[in-house]
Amino acid sequence: MFPDPTEINDGDAADKEDPAESRLSDVAAQEQSLDAEPLSDQEKEQETEETENTERQNNDSTETADGGTEDAAVDHDQSDSGEFVVTVLAKAKLEEQGIGVKGRSSPLLEAGTQECPAFISHRDEDVTGDSWRQHRKHVFVLSEAGKPIYSRYGSEEALSSTMGVMMALVSFVQSGDNIIRSVYSEQHIVVFLQKGPLVLVCVSSSRQSEEQLRGELLYVYYQIISMLTQASISRIFEHKKNYDLRRLLAGSEKILDGLLNLVDSDPSFLLAAIHCLPLASSLRDSLSHILQKAITPNLVFSILVAKNQLLTIVQEKTVIEDTRLEPTDVHLLLNLIGASSAFQAGEIWTPICLPLFNPDCYFYAYISYLDPPECTVCLLLLSTDKEAFYAVAECKRKIEEAMVAQNSLSLIAKAQSYSVSQVGVSDLRHFMYKPFDVPDTYRQLTQFTSPEMEAPYSSEEEKMRLLDLYRFMHSRIHSTSRPLKLIYHVAERETLLAWVTSKFELYTCFSPLVTKACAITAITKLLRWIKKEEDRLFIRYPPKYSTTPNPSKSSRGGKSDQQDSTDNGFLSLL
Amino acid sequence: MVPGGAQRRGDPPSRPVRTLRVKMVLLGSSAVGKSSLALRFSKDEFRSTSPTVGCAYLTRVVHLSDVTLRFEIWDTAGQERYHSVTPLYYRGAHAALLVYDISNRESFIRAQVWLKELEKQHIPGSTVVWLVGNKGDLAQDRRVSVQEGQVLATERGLSFTETSAMSGDQVVELLLAIELCDSAHRVYEGVGAQQEVLSEWRETPLVDLCRTHTFTPAASCCRVGP
């Protein structure tokens, strides 16, 4: 019975089992189950299957809010799932109260799991309430021992039993030499992703495809890696299986929250491409040139960002020959900047890992805004030398001076995204165009271009609706079982056309009355327009520099030399 | 005279302008108000802050009649994941502020752990260590008494004060006190004396002390040092 609602690794893709599904929702409705209902019901099934390891068996009485692995919180002796739910509920309540008592003044596990009050409210959300259950997309991160690490909504403590159930599911399927991938119910899809010692779970009612949701979980994983590195995480859990990773992630909840909000609202993540700010190519070139001139040994990337969009990126020559910067790494950096207002106070110097560049090593990032107090233009300099702060800060000084001399800041301030009306195709409302790498620009960062979302997509709800339509088109195009090249989709209030070729991927949105022939003509016009404007819409020829006058001190170290004991010295803290 | 950050190379040496450079580092657990204090120091502002990423570098230039004081404030992140890199920031500091939250006992205990860490690194007499009980405005939630702070400070030979970054209470006084205290071993620098500045992270503070004693404003950097 277990495999019914659970899609097993080698099982058929995404097939719903109707009996199981209706049973799941019935149970949920009757019992008012307070945790993710398919899960608690799954748990009941698991109990009868009698699979759990013995260490969980007699923990019922000893479980505490701050307990260890026993937080899996499964009352295996109970045959009645109603009772199970009640127990879970009681415990959740208890834990909640515990948290309520812990105000600002009381210590938590370690100094500082409680942070600035601004996002305490969010974390304090009542996880037993309906509003919590109605969130469109939940994301949970837990360790293999079932310890909560992150929850998008509600506090991890209050959810430790829920996460325990999730982990029980994962390990149950694992014990059968298999991997749990997803659980479908009528309203929700639950997607699992296991990366090393971390388990990421998404519970979504957004109707996105499983692959898309898994991709989003992967972004969450990478953001965690960017703060801790994969090597540290593996080492920590090798050393201590039930380590509470929140100790090390303390204060970064906002970065993960911000990432998930971006993932929902910014199609860059869906397309795995960078959206750069449209800029006259002469201005972009002059900015790149400024960055190119302000260098110091071991500087690897110089990145200029305005309004959270990329202006230009200049890379060390030898590094780019080895590896190119992946869009995902840029997304993570942009999110880091966007999510933390702390950067506005001064110059930041921080270790940061670019997981796709090298998941095990740190770069040292210098981050500073160039236009205080507005703080829209941000400079990011990545070095492999942790002692290079003063040298890198000096590069910023040079960049600042050159930008003042060329009046760059006011020119940047005028730059903005464009309106679809500039394309001059009447029925076209919006589009997203992502060119693929062609051989001569092989090392180029994957980019896409897209106009502002204008009426009728100006409200947040409508924007989200359009994005959902795009996500739907995307999932059809990239379906693992039946990928498509061209879709013409007549939706309720608009008509969409998605088209993928060897050269580009294109999503267009037209007014509802457009004809197929009209749409095709429009797309021809659109492609012509993009071709004409591409110097403005894309970073065409990413410039390089060489910071190695002295070849013996090569900054190729970006790849491996930078790893030293202090960089990844988290173990010493254990 | 030099806007923010590191000194510039290649300026003409031995100008008779004197800058007293005070490198100050804020240490302590997260959410005790280090960034708020730093913001008070540098801009005399208060706003709610988000957790610091890595370390923030702020400066405040104070012009006195005979000398320009340039406070370089390193506001470190309290989060544990950054602890392994924190020595980067407190090495060579003239003043270290160990901050705790008077309404959070744990942060007071953590401050003592920080102190041990600092004692391992710093050379006695080169770094002035201040114990700072912040969030003085939360007196009604006080968990650490003034006496406890004072006793700890006396035992370990630290200076002690209680501040409130929110109300600004005692913050300016603290900054001035650090300056006074630090003047016992001032680090004068002519604009021309560049090597010391740029390599300061690698040097022990002792080198700075030598410089202090042998320094004459008109001397070129070549004559300085042992």
CSV table of C-alpha atoms in Angstrom, one decimal, chain B residues 50-216:
chain,number,residue,atom,x,y,z
B,50,SER,CA,19.7,42.7,9.8
B,51,PRO,CA,22.3,40.1,10.8
B,52,THR,CA,25.7,41.2,9.6
B,53,VAL,CA,27.2,39.1,6.8
B,54,GLY,CA,30.9,38.5,7.4
B,55,CYS,CA,32.2,41.8,8.6
B,56,ALA,CA,31.3,45.4,8.0
B,57,TYR,CA,33.9,48.0,7.8
B,58,LEU,CA,32.9,51.6,8.8
B,59,THR,CA,34.9,54.7,9.3
B,60,ARG,CA,34.4,57.8,11.3
B,61,VAL,CA,36.8,60.7,11.0
B,62,VAL,CA,36.9,63.1,14.0
B,63,HIS,CA,38.8,66.4,13.7
B,64,LEU,CA,40.4,67.6,16.8
B,65,SER,CA,42.5,70.7,17.1
B,66,ASP,CA,45.8,69.1,16.8
B,67,VAL,CA,45.1,65.8,15.2
B,68,THR,CA,42.6,64.0,13.0
B,69,LEU,CA,41.2,60.8,14.5
B,70,ARG,CA,40.2,58.2,12.0
B,71,PHE,CA,38.3,55.4,13.6
B,72,GLU,CA,38.2,52.2,11.6
B,73,ILE,CA,35.4,50.2,12.9
B,74,TRP,CA,35.3,46.5,12.2
B,75,ASP,CA,31.8,45.3,13.0
B,76,THR,CA,32.0,41.5,13.0
B,77,ALA,CA,29.1,39.1,12.6
B,78,GLY,CA,28.2,37.3,15.8
B,79,GLN,CA,27.1,34.2,14.0
B,80,GLU,CA,29.0,31.1,14.7
B,81,ARG,CA,29.7,30.3,11.1
B,82,TYR,CA,31.9,33.3,10.8
B,83,HIS,CA,33.9,32.6,14.0
B,84,SER,CA,36.7,30.9,12.1
B,85,VAL,CA,37.4,34.1,10.2
B,86,THR,CA,37.0,36.6,13.0
B,87,PRO,CA,40.7,36.7,13.9
B,88,LEU,CA,41.2,38.3,10.5
B,89,TYR,CA,39.4,41.3,11.8
B,90,TYR,CA,40.7,41.7,15.4
B,91,ARG,CA,44.3,41.2,14.6
B,92,GLY,CA,46.2,44.4,15.0
B,93,ALA,CA,43.2,46.2,16.6
B,94,HIS,CA,43.9,49.0,18.9
B,95,ALA,CA,40.6,48.6,20.7
B,96,ALA,CA,38.4,45.6,21.0
B,97,LEU,CA,34.8,46.1,22.2
B,98,LEU,CA,33.4,42.9,23.7
B,99,VAL,CA,29.7,43.6,23.5
B,100,TYR,CA,26.9,41.8,25.4
B,101,ASP,CA,23.3,42.4,25.8
B,102,ILE,CA,22.3,43.2,29.4
B,103,SER,CA,19.0,41.5,28.9
B,104,ASN,CA,20.6,38.3,27.7
B,105,ARG,CA,22.6,36.3,30.1
B,106,GLU,CA,23.9,33.9,27.5
B,107,SER,CA,25.5,36.8,25.6
B,108,PHE,CA,27.4,37.8,28.8
B,109,ILE,CA,28.8,34.3,29.1
B,110,ARG,CA,29.7,34.3,25.4
B,111,ALA,CA,31.5,37.5,25.9
B,112,GLN,CA,33.8,35.7,28.4
B,113,VAL,CA,34.5,33.0,25.8
B,114,TRP,CA,35.3,35.8,23.3
B,115,LEU,CA,37.7,37.3,25.9
B,116,LYS,CA,39.6,34.0,26.2
B,117,GLU,CA,39.9,33.9,22.4
B,118,LEU,CA,41.1,37.4,22.3
B,119,GLU,CA,43.6,36.8,25.1
B,120,LYS,CA,45.1,34.0,23.1
B,121,GLN,CA,45.7,36.4,20.2
B,122,HIS,CA,46.5,39.8,21.4
B,123,ILE,CA,49.7,41.1,22.9
B,124,PRO,CA,49.0,42.6,26.3
B,125,GLY,CA,49.2,46.3,26.3
B,126,SER,CA,48.6,46.7,22.6
B,127,THR,CA,44.9,46.2,22.5
B,128,VAL,CA,42.6,48.0,24.8
B,129,VAL,CA,39.7,45.7,25.6
B,130,TRP,CA,36.4,47.2,26.6
B,131,LEU,CA,33.5,45.2,28.0
B,132,VAL,CA,30.3,46.8,26.8
B,133,GLY,CA,26.9,46.0,28.2
B,134,ASN,CA,24.6,47.2,25.5
B,135,LYS,CA,20.8,47.6,25.3
B,136,GLY,CA,20.8,49.8,28.4
B,137,ASP,CA,17.4,50.9,27.4
B,138,LEU,CA,16.0,47.5,28.3
B,139,ALA,CA,16.7,47.9,32.0
B,140,GLN,CA,13.4,46.4,32.9
B,141,ASP,CA,14.5,43.1,31.3
B,142,ARG,CA,18.0,43.2,32.8
B,143,ARG,CA,19.6,39.8,33.3
B,144,VAL,CA,23.1,40.9,33.9
B,145,SER,CA,23.7,43.4,36.7
B,146,VAL,CA,26.0,46.4,36.4
B,147,GLN,CA,28.1,44.9,39.3
B,148,GLU,CA,28.6,41.6,37.4
B,149,GLY,CA,29.9,43.5,34.4
B,150,GLN,CA,32.1,45.7,36.5
B,151,VAL,CA,33.5,42.7,38.5
B,152,LEU,CA,34.4,40.8,35.4
B,153,ALA,CA,36.1,43.8,33.9
B,154,THR,CA,38.1,44.5,37.0
B,155,GLU,CA,39.2,40.9,37.3
B,156,ARG,CA,40.4,40.7,33.8
B,157,GLY,CA,41.8,44.2,33.6
B,158,LEU,CA,39.3,45.5,31.2
B,159,SER,CA,37.5,48.8,30.9
B,160,PHE,CA,33.8,48.6,31.3
B,161,THR,CA,30.8,50.6,30.3
B,162,GLU,CA,27.1,50.2,29.7
B,163,THR,CA,25.6,51.8,26.6
B,164,SER,CA,22.4,52.0,24.6
B,165,ALA,CA,22.8,52.1,20.9
B,166,MET,CA,19.1,52.7,20.6
B,167,SER,CA,19.0,55.9,22.7
B,168,GLY,CA,22.6,56.8,22.1
B,169,ASP,CA,23.3,56.8,25.8
B,170,GLN,CA,27.0,56.6,26.6
B,171,VAL,CA,28.0,55.9,23.0
B,172,VAL,CA,29.9,59.1,22.3
B,173,GLU,CA,31.4,58.9,25.8
B,174,LEU,CA,32.7,55.4,25.0
B,175,LEU,CA,34.2,56.5,21.7
B,176,LEU,CA,36.0,59.4,23.4
B,177,ALA,CA,37.1,57.2,26.2
B,178,ILE,CA,38.6,54.7,23.8
B,179,GLU,CA,40.5,57.6,22.1
B,180,LEU,CA,41.8,58.8,25.5
B,181,CYS,CA,42.8,55.3,26.5
B,182,ASP,CA,44.3,54.6,23.2
B,183,SER,CA,46.4,57.7,23.2
B,184,ALA,CA,48.7,55.9,25.7
B,185,HIS,CA,50.0,54.1,22.6
B,186,ARG,CA,49.0,56.2,19.8
B,187,VAL,CA,49.7,55.2,16.2
B,188,TYR,CA,50.6,58.3,14.4
B,189,GLU,CA,50.9,58.0,10.8
B,190,GLY,CA,52.0,60.5,8.2
B,191,VAL,CA,50.2,60.1,4.9
B,192,GLY,CA,53.5,58.9,3.4
B,193,ALA,CA,54.1,56.1,5.8
B,194,GLN,CA,52.3,53.6,3.7
B,195,GLN,CA,53.9,50.2,4.2
B,196,GLU,CA,52.8,49.9,7.7
B,197,VAL,CA,49.2,50.7,6.9
B,198,LEU,CA,48.8,48.4,4.0
B,199,SER,CA,50.5,45.5,5.7
B,200,GLU,CA,49.0,46.1,9.1
B,201,TRP,CA,47.0,42.9,9.0
B,202,ARG,CA,50.1,40.8,8.9
B,203,GLU,CA,52.0,42.8,11.5
B,204,THR,CA,51.8,42.4,15.2
B,205,PRO,CA,50.6,45.5,17.0
B,206,LEU,CA,54.0,45.7,18.6
B,207,VAL,CA,55.5,47.0,15.4
B,208,ASP,CA,53.0,49.9,15.6
B,209,LEU,CA,54.2,50.6,19.1
B,210,CYS,CA,57.8,50.9,18.0
B,211,ARG,CA,56.7,53.3,15.4
B,212,THR,CA,54.9,55.4,17.9
B,213,HIS,CA,57.9,55.9,20.1
B,214,THR,CA,60.2,56.7,17.3
B,215,PHE,CA,57.9,58.8,15.2
B,216,THR,CA,58.5,62.3,14.3
